Coordinates of C-alpha atoms in Angstrom, one line a residue:
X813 CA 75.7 -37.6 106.5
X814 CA 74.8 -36.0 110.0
X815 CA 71.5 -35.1 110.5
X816 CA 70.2 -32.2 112.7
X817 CA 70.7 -31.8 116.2
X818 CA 67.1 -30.9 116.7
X819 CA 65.6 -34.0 114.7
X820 CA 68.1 -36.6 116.1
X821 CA 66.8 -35.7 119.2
X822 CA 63.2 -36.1 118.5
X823 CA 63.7 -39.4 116.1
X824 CA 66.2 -41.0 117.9
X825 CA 64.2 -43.6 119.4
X826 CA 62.5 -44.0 116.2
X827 CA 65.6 -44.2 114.1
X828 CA 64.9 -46.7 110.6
X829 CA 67.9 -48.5 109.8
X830 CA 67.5 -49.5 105.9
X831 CA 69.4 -51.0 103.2
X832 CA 69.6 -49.2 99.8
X833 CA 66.1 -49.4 98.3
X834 CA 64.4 -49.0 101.4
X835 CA 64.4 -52.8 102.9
X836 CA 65.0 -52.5 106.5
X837 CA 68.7 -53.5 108.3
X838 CA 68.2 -55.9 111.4
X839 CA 70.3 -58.7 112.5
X840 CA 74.2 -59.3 111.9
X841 CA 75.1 -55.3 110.5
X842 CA 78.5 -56.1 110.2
X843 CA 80.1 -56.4 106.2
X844 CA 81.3 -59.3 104.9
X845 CA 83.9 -58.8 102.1
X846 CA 84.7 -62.2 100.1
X847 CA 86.6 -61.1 97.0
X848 CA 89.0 -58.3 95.5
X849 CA 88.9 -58.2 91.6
X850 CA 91.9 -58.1 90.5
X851 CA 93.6 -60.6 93.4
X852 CA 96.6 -59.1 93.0
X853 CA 98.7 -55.6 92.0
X854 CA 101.9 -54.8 91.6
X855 CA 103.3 -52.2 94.4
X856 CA 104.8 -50.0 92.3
X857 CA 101.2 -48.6 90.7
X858 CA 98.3 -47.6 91.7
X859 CA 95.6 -51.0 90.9
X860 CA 92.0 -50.0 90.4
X861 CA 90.1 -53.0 92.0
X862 CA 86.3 -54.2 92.5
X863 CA 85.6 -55.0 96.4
X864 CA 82.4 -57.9 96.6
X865 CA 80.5 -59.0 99.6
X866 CA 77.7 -58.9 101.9
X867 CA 76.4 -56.3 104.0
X868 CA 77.9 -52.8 102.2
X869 CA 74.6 -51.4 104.2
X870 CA 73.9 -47.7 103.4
X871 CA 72.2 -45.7 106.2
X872 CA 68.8 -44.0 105.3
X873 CA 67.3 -41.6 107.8
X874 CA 64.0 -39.0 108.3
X875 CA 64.9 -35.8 109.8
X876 CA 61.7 -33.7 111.4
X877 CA 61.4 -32.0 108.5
X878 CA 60.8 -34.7 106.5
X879 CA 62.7 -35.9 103.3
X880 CA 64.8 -39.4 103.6
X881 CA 68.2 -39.4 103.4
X882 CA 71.0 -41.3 103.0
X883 CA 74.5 -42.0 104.1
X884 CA 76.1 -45.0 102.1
X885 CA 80.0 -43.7 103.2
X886 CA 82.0 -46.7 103.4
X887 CA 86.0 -47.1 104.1
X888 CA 88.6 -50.1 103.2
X889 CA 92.1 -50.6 104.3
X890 CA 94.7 -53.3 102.9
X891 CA 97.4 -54.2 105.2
X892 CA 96.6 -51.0 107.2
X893 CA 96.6 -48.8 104.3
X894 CA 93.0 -47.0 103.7
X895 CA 92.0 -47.4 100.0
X896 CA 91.4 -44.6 97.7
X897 CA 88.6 -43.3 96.1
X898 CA 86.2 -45.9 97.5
X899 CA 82.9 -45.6 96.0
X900 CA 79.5 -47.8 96.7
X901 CA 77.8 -49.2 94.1
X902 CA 75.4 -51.8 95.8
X903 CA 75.0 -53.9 98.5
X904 CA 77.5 -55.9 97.3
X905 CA 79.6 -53.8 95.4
X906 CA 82.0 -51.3 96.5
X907 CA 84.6 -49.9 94.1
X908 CA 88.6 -48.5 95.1
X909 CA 91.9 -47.7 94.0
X910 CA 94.3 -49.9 95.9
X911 CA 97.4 -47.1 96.3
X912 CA 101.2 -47.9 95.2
X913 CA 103.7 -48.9 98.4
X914 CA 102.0 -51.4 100.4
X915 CA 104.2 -54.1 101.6
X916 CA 104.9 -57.3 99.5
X917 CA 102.9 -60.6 100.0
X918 CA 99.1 -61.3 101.1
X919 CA 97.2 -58.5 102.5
X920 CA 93.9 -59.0 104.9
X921 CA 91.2 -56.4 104.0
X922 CA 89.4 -54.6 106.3
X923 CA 85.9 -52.9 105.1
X924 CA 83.6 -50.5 107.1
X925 CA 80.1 -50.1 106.3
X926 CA 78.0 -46.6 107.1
X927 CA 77.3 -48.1 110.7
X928 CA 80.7 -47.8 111.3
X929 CA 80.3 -51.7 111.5
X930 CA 83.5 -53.6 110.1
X931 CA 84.6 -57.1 108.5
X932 CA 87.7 -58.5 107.1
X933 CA 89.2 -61.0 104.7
X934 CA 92.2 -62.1 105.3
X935 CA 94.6 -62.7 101.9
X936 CA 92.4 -60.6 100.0
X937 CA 95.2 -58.8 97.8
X938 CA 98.5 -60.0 96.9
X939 CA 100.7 -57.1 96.8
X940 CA 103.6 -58.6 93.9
X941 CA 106.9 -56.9 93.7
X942 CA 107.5 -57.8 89.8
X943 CA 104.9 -57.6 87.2
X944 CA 104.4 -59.1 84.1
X945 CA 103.6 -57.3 80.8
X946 CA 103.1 -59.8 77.5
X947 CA 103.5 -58.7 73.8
X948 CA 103.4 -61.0 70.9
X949 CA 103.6 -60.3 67.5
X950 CA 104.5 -61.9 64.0
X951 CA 107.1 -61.9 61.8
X952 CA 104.7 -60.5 59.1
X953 CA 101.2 -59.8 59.7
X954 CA 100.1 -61.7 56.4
X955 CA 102.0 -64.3 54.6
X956 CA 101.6 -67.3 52.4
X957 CA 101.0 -70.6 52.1
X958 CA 104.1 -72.5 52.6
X959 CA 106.3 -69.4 53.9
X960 CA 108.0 -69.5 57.2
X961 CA 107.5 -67.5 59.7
X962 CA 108.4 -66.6 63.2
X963 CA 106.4 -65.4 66.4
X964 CA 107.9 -63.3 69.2
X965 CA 107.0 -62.9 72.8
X966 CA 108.2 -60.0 74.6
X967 CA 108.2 -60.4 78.1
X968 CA 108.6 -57.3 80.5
X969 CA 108.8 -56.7 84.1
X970 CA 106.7 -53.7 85.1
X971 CA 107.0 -54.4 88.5
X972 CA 109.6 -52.9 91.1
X973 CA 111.3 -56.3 92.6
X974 CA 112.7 -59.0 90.0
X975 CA 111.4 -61.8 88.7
X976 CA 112.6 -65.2 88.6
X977 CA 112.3 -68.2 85.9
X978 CA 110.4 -66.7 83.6
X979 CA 108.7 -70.1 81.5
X980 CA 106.5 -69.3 78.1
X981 CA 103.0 -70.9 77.7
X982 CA 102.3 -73.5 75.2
X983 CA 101.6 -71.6 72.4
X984 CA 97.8 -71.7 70.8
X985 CA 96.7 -71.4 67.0
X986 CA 93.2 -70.7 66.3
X987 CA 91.2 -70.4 62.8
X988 CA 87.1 -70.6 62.4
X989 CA 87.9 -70.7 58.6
X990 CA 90.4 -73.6 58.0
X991 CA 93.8 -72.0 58.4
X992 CA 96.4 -73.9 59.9
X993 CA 100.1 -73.6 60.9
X994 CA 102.2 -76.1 62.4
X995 CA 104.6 -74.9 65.1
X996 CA 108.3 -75.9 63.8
X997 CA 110.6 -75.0 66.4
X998 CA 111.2 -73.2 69.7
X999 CA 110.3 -71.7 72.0
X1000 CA 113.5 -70.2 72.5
X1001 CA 114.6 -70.2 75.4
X1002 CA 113.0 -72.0 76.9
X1003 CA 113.5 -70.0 80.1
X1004 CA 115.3 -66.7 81.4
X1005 CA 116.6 -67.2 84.7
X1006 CA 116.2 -63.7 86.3
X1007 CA 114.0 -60.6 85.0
X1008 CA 114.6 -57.4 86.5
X1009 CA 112.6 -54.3 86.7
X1010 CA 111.8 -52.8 83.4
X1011 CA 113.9 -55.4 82.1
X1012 CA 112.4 -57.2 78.7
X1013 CA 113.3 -60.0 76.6
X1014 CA 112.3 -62.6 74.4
X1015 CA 110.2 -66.1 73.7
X1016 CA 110.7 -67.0 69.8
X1017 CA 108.8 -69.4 67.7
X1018 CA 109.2 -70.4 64.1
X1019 CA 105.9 -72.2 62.2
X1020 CA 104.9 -72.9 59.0
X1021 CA 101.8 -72.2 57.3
X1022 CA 100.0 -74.7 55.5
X1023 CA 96.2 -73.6 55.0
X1024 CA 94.5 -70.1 53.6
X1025 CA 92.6 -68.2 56.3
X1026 CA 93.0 -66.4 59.5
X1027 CA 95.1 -67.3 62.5
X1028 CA 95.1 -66.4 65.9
X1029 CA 97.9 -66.8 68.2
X1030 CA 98.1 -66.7 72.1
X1031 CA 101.1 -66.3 73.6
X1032 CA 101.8 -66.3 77.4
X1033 CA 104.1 -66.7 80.2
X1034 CA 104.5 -67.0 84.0
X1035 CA 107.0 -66.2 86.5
X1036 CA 108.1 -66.4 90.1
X1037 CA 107.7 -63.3 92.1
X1038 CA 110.0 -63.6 95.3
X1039 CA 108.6 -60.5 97.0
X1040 CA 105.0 -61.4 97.5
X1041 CA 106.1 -65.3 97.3
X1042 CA 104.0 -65.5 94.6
X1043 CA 103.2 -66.6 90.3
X1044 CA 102.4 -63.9 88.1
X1045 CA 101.7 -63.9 84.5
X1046 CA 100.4 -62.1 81.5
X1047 CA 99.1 -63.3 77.9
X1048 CA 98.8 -61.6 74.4
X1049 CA 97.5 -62.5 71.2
X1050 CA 98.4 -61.7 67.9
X1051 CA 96.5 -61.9 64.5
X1052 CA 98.1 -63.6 61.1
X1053 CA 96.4 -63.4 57.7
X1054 CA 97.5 -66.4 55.7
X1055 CA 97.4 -66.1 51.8
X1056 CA 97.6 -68.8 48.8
X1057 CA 100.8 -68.4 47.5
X1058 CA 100.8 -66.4 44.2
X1059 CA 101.5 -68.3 41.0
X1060 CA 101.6 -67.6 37.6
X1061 CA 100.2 -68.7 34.4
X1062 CA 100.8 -67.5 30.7
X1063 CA 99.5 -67.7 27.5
X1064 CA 101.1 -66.5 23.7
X1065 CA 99.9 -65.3 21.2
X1066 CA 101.4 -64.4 17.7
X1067 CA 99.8 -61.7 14.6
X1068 CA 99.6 -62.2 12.2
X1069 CA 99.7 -66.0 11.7
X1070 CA 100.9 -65.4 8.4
X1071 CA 103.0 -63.2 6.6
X1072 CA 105.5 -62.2 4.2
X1073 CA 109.1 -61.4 4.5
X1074 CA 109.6 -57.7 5.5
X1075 CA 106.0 -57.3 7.7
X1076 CA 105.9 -56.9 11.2
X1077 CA 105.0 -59.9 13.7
X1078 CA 103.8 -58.8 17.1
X1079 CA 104.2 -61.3 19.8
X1080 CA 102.0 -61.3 23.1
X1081 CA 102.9 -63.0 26.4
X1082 CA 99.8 -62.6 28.9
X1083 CA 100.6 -63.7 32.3
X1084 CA 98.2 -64.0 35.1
X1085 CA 98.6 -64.6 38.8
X1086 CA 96.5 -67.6 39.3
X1087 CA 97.0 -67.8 43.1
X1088 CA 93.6 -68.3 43.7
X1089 CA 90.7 -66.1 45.6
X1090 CA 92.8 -63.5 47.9
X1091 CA 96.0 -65.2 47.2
X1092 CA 99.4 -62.8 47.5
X1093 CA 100.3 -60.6 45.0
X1094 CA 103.0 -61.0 42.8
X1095 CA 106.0 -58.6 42.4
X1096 CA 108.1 -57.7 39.8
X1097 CA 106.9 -59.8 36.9
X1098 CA 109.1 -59.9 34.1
X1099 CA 109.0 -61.6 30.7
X1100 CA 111.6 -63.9 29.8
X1101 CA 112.9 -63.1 25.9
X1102 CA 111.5 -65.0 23.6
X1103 CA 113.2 -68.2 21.8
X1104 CA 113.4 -68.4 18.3
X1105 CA 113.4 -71.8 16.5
X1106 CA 115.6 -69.9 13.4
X1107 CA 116.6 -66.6 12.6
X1108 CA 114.1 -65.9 10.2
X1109 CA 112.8 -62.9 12.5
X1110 CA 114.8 -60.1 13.8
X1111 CA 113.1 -58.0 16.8
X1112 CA 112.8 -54.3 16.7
X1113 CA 110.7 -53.7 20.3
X1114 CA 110.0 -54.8 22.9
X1115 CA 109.0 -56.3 25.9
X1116 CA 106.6 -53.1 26.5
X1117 CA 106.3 -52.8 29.3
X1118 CA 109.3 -54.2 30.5
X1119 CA 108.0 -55.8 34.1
X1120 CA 104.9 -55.4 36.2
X1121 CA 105.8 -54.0 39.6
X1122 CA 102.4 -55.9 41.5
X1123 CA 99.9 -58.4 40.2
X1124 CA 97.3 -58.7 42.3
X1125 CA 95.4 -62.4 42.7
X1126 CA 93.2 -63.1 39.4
X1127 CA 95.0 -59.7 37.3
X1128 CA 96.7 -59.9 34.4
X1129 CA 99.2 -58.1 32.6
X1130 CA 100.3 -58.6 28.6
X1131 CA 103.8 -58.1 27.4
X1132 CA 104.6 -57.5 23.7
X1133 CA 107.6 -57.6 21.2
X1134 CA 107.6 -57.2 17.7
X1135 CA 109.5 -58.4 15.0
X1136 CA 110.8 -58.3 11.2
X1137 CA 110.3 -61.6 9.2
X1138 CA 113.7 -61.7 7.2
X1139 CA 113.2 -65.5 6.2
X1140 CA 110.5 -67.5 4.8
X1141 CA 109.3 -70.3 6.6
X1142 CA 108.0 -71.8 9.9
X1143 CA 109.0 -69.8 12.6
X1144 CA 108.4 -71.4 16.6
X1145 CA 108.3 -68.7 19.4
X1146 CA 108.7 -69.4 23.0
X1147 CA 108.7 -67.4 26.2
X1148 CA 107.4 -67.3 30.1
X1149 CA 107.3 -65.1 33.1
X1150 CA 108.9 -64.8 36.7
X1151 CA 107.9 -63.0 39.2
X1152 CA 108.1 -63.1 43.0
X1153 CA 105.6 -64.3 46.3
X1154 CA 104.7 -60.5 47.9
X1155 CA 104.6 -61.7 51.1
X1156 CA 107.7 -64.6 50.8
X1157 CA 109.8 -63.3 48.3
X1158 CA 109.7 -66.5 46.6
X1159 CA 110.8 -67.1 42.9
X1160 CA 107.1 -67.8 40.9
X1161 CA 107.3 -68.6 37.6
X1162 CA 105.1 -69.6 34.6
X1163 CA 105.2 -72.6 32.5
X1164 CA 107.3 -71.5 28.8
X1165 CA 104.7 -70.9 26.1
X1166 CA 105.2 -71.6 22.5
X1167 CA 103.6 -70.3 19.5
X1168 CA 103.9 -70.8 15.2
X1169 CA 103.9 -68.1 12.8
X1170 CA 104.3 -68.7 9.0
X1171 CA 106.8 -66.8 6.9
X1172 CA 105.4 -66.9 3.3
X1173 CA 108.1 -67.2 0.8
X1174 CA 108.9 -68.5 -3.1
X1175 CA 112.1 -70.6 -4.4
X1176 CA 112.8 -70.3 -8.4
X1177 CA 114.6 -72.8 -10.6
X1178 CA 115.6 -71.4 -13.8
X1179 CA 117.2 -73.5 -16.6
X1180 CA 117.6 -74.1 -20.0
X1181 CA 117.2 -76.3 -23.0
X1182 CA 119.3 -77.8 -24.9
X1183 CA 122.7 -77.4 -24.0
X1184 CA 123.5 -77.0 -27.5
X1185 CA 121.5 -75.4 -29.9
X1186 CA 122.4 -74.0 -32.7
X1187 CA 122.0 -70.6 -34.9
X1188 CA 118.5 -69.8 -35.9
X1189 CA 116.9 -72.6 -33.4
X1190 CA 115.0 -72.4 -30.2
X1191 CA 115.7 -72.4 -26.4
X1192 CA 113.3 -73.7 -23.8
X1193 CA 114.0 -71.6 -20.8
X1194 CA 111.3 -73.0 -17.6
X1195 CA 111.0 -71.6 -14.2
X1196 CA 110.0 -73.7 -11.7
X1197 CA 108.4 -71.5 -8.6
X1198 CA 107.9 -73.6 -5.9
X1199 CA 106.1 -72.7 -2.1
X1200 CA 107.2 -74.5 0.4
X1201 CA 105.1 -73.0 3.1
X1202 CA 101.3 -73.9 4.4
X1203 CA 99.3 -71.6 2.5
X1204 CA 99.0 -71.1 -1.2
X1205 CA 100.5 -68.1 -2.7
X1206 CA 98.3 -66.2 -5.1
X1207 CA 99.2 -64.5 -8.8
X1208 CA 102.5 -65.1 -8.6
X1209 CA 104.2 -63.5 -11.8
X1210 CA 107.8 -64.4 -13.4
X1211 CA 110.2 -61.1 -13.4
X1212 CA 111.7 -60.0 -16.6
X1213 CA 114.2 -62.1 -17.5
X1214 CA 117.6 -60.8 -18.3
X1215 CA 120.8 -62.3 -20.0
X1216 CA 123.6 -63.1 -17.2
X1217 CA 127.1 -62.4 -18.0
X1218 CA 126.5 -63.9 -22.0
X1219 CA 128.5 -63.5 -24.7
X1220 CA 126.0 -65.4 -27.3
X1221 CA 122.5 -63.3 -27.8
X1222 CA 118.9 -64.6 -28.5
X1223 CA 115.6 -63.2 -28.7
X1224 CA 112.3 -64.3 -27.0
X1225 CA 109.7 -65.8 -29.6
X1226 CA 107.2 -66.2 -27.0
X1227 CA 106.3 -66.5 -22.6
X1228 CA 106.0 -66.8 -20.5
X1229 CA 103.4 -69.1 -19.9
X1230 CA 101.1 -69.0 -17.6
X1231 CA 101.7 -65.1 -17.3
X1232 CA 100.1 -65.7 -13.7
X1233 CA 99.5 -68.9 -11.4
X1234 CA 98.8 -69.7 -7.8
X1235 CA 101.2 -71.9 -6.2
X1236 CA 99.9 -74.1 -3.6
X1237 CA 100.9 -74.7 -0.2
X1238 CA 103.8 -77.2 -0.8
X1239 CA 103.5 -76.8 -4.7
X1240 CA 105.5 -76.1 -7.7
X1241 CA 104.3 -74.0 -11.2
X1242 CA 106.5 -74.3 -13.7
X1243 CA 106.7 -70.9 -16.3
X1244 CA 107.9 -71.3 -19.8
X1245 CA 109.9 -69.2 -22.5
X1246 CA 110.9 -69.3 -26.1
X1247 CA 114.3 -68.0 -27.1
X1248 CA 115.9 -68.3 -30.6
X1249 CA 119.9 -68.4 -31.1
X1250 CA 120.8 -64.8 -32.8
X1251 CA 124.4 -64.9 -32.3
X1252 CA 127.0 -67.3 -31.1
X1253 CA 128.7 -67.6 -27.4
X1254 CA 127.9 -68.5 -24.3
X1255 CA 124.3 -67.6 -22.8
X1256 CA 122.5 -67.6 -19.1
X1257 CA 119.8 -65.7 -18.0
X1258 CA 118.6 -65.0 -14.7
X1259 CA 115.1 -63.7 -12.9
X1260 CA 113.1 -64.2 -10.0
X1261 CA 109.1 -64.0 -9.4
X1262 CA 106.6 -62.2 -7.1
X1263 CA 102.6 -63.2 -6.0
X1264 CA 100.5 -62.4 -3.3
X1265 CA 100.1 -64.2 0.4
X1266 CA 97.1 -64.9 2.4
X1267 CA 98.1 -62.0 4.5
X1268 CA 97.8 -59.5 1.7
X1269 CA 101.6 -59.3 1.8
X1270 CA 103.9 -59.4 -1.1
X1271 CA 105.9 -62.6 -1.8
X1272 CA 108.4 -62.6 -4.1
X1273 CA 111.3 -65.8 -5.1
X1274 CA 114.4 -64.1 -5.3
X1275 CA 116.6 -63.5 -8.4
X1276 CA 118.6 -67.2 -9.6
X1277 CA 121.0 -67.7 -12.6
X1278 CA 119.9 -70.8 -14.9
X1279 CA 122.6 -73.0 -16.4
X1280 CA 124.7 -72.1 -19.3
X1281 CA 124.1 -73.2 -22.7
X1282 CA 126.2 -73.0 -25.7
X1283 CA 124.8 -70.7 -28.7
X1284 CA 127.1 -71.9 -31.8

């Protein structure tokens, strides 16, 4: 800043040479620059940098008419070039923009202070030819337990000269919550020979995650940069969320436990994904089709729904078929899930699941005694009704019982008794008639009988045909 003629004239002698915040300048006036932050640019851009040092003295003067002022004006040059933009912080800060074209190799700096006073350091700013750009990034950015997985380091030369053998870092896995991956192979290459301008290729890794938790990978490289005679290099990291593997479990159930032939059984597979807390999803779970010990059931739905597109760690979904009982007895039905890892791809399935349901059902035995009997005397006719399920079978009731393709005829004197009887689980009743010989021939009769499950359901023995006896 210049002052006024008038008060130079008059203060001249009396001129106060201060430093910034009024402490006086005396002695050695002359700046001493020691560092340039960054070291280095490339000379194809412009490289904002941070100048340090002693002695950036700002110059602070009282014209006549009173009011200090202050002139803290400073210049720098690199390799004669004069910086841009160069502002003054402190005493030993100053602040530039180093400009695109110097010459390749070590440049001296050259400062100048408001006195007009000047110092320089000599290397200050390596001016590169090629520069290095670093970008890293993962396969997938979360994956599972036990899935492979690959990191790739782009390499790029920014700069405006090539780069020669361009090496990759030892790559670095961090966790602070107990993830872990072990590097399996590479990197590869392991080197590229020659890097020209704007010219990019690749480092690649493969590893293999073997804990839960969060990983973070730096990735780097260095190379040679013939212009400036000098190593330049650049870093990246990349983040990687590492998930238990899904998995899933299943459980069957069967209503009702018990029925009768001709009622409905409704079969439920519920599969969860028991991955764990924030383990990866599943995808596309589908029930298997169930496995029937005997065809004693036919199926008239199902599954509903047909898959689950995602199951998220901890959910579960329940599938559902139903079927018609169309044969007495004890029915075994057995069935799992599959689905895949979300983040692998990986086949998950559950363990097969089995469950019992009990078809209620009757036999009948019908026959008759004697084989012989003649006009005027009696028949014995007994049904035995037998349950050869678990559960007893209430009321059960002999049909009407009807001649069978007979030529003889007889009449019923009395039954049949009981009228009614339970038949227990694994049990026979037997059910007994009186018939007297009216007419000669051959005679067979046949019937069934009907009683009540657990369920509520309707049993019933079908219809059998006793033995023939003679009538004479």
């Amino acid at each position: 800043m210049i002052l006024p003629g008038a008060a130079v004239a008059l203060f001249a002698a009396a001129l106060a040479v201060l430093a910034c915040g009024g402490s006086s300048a005396s002695g050695d006036q002359d700046p001493h620059p020691t560092s340039v932050e960054p070291g280095a640019g490339n000379a194809g851009a412009p490289t904002p940098v941070t100048i340090r040092g002693e002695g950036f003295l700002a110059l602070t003067v009282t014209p006549a008419a009173g009011g200090a002022q202050t002139d803290a004006r400073h210049r720098a040059w690199l390799a004669g070039v004069e910086l841009q933009d160069v502002a003054w912080i402190d005493l030993h800060t100053l602040r530039a923009t180093v400009p695109p074209g110097l010459p390749f190799g070590p440049q001296p700096l050259v400062v100048e202070n408001a006195f007009g006073s000047r110092g320089q350091l000599d290397g200050a700013f390596v001016v590169t030819g090629g520069a290095l750009g670093a970008q890293v990034a993962a396969s997938q950015p979360t994956v599972s337990v036990g899935q492979g997985g690959a990191f790739k380091l782009t390499v790029k030369n920014t700069g405006v000269a090539p780069l020669a053998g361009v090496v990759p870092g030892t790559l670095t896995i961090t966790t602070t919550d107990g993830a872990a991956a072990t590097i399996v192979d590479g990197p590869s290459p392991a080197l590229i020979p020659l890097l020209g301008p704007n010219e990019e290729q690749q480092f690649t890794w493969n590893y293999l995650p073997s804990a839960a938790g969060q990983l973070s990978i730096l990735a780097s490289a260095t190379a040679y940069d013939d212009a400036s005679k000098s190593t330049v290099s650049a870093a990246n990291t990349v983040p990687v969320a590492v998930q238990p593997a899904a998995a899933l479990t299943a459980a069957i159930s069967v209503a009702p436990t018990l029925v009768g032939i001709g009622e409905t059984i409704a079969v439920h597979l519920t599969v969860t994904n028991s991955g764990g807390s924030g383990a990866a999803g599943a995808t596309n779970v589908t029930p298997v089709a169930p496995v029937l010990t005997s065809p004693m059931a036919k199926l008239t739905t199902g599954p509903e729904p047909s898959s689950i597109a995602s199951l998220a760690a901890g959910a579960s979904a329940t599938f559902t078929w139903t079927y018609v009982a169309t044969g007495g007895g004890s029915l075994g039905v057995s069935t799992s899930a599959s689905g895949g890892d979300a983040n692998s791809g990986a086949v998950v399935r559950s363990g097969s699941m089995a469950a019992v349901v009990a078809i209620q059902q009757l036999t009948a035995d019908l026959t008759l005694e004697p084989l012989t009997v003649a006009q005027g005397e009696r028949l014995t006719v007994t049904m035995a009704v037998t349950n050869p399920g678990d559960a007893p079978i209430l009321g059960v009731r002999p049909s009407q019982l009807d001649p069978a393709g007979s030529s003889g005829t007889a009449s019923r004197s009395a039954g049949p008794s009981p009228q009614e009887d339970d038949v227990p689980a694994h049990g026979t009743r037997e059910f007994v008639w009186t018939y007297v010989n009216e007419a000669p021939g051959r005679f067979r009769l046949s019937g069934g009988a009907t009683g009540t499950g657990l369920s509520g359901s309707s049993v019933t023995a079908p219809v059998v045909t006793s033995n023939e006896v003679t009538f004479q």
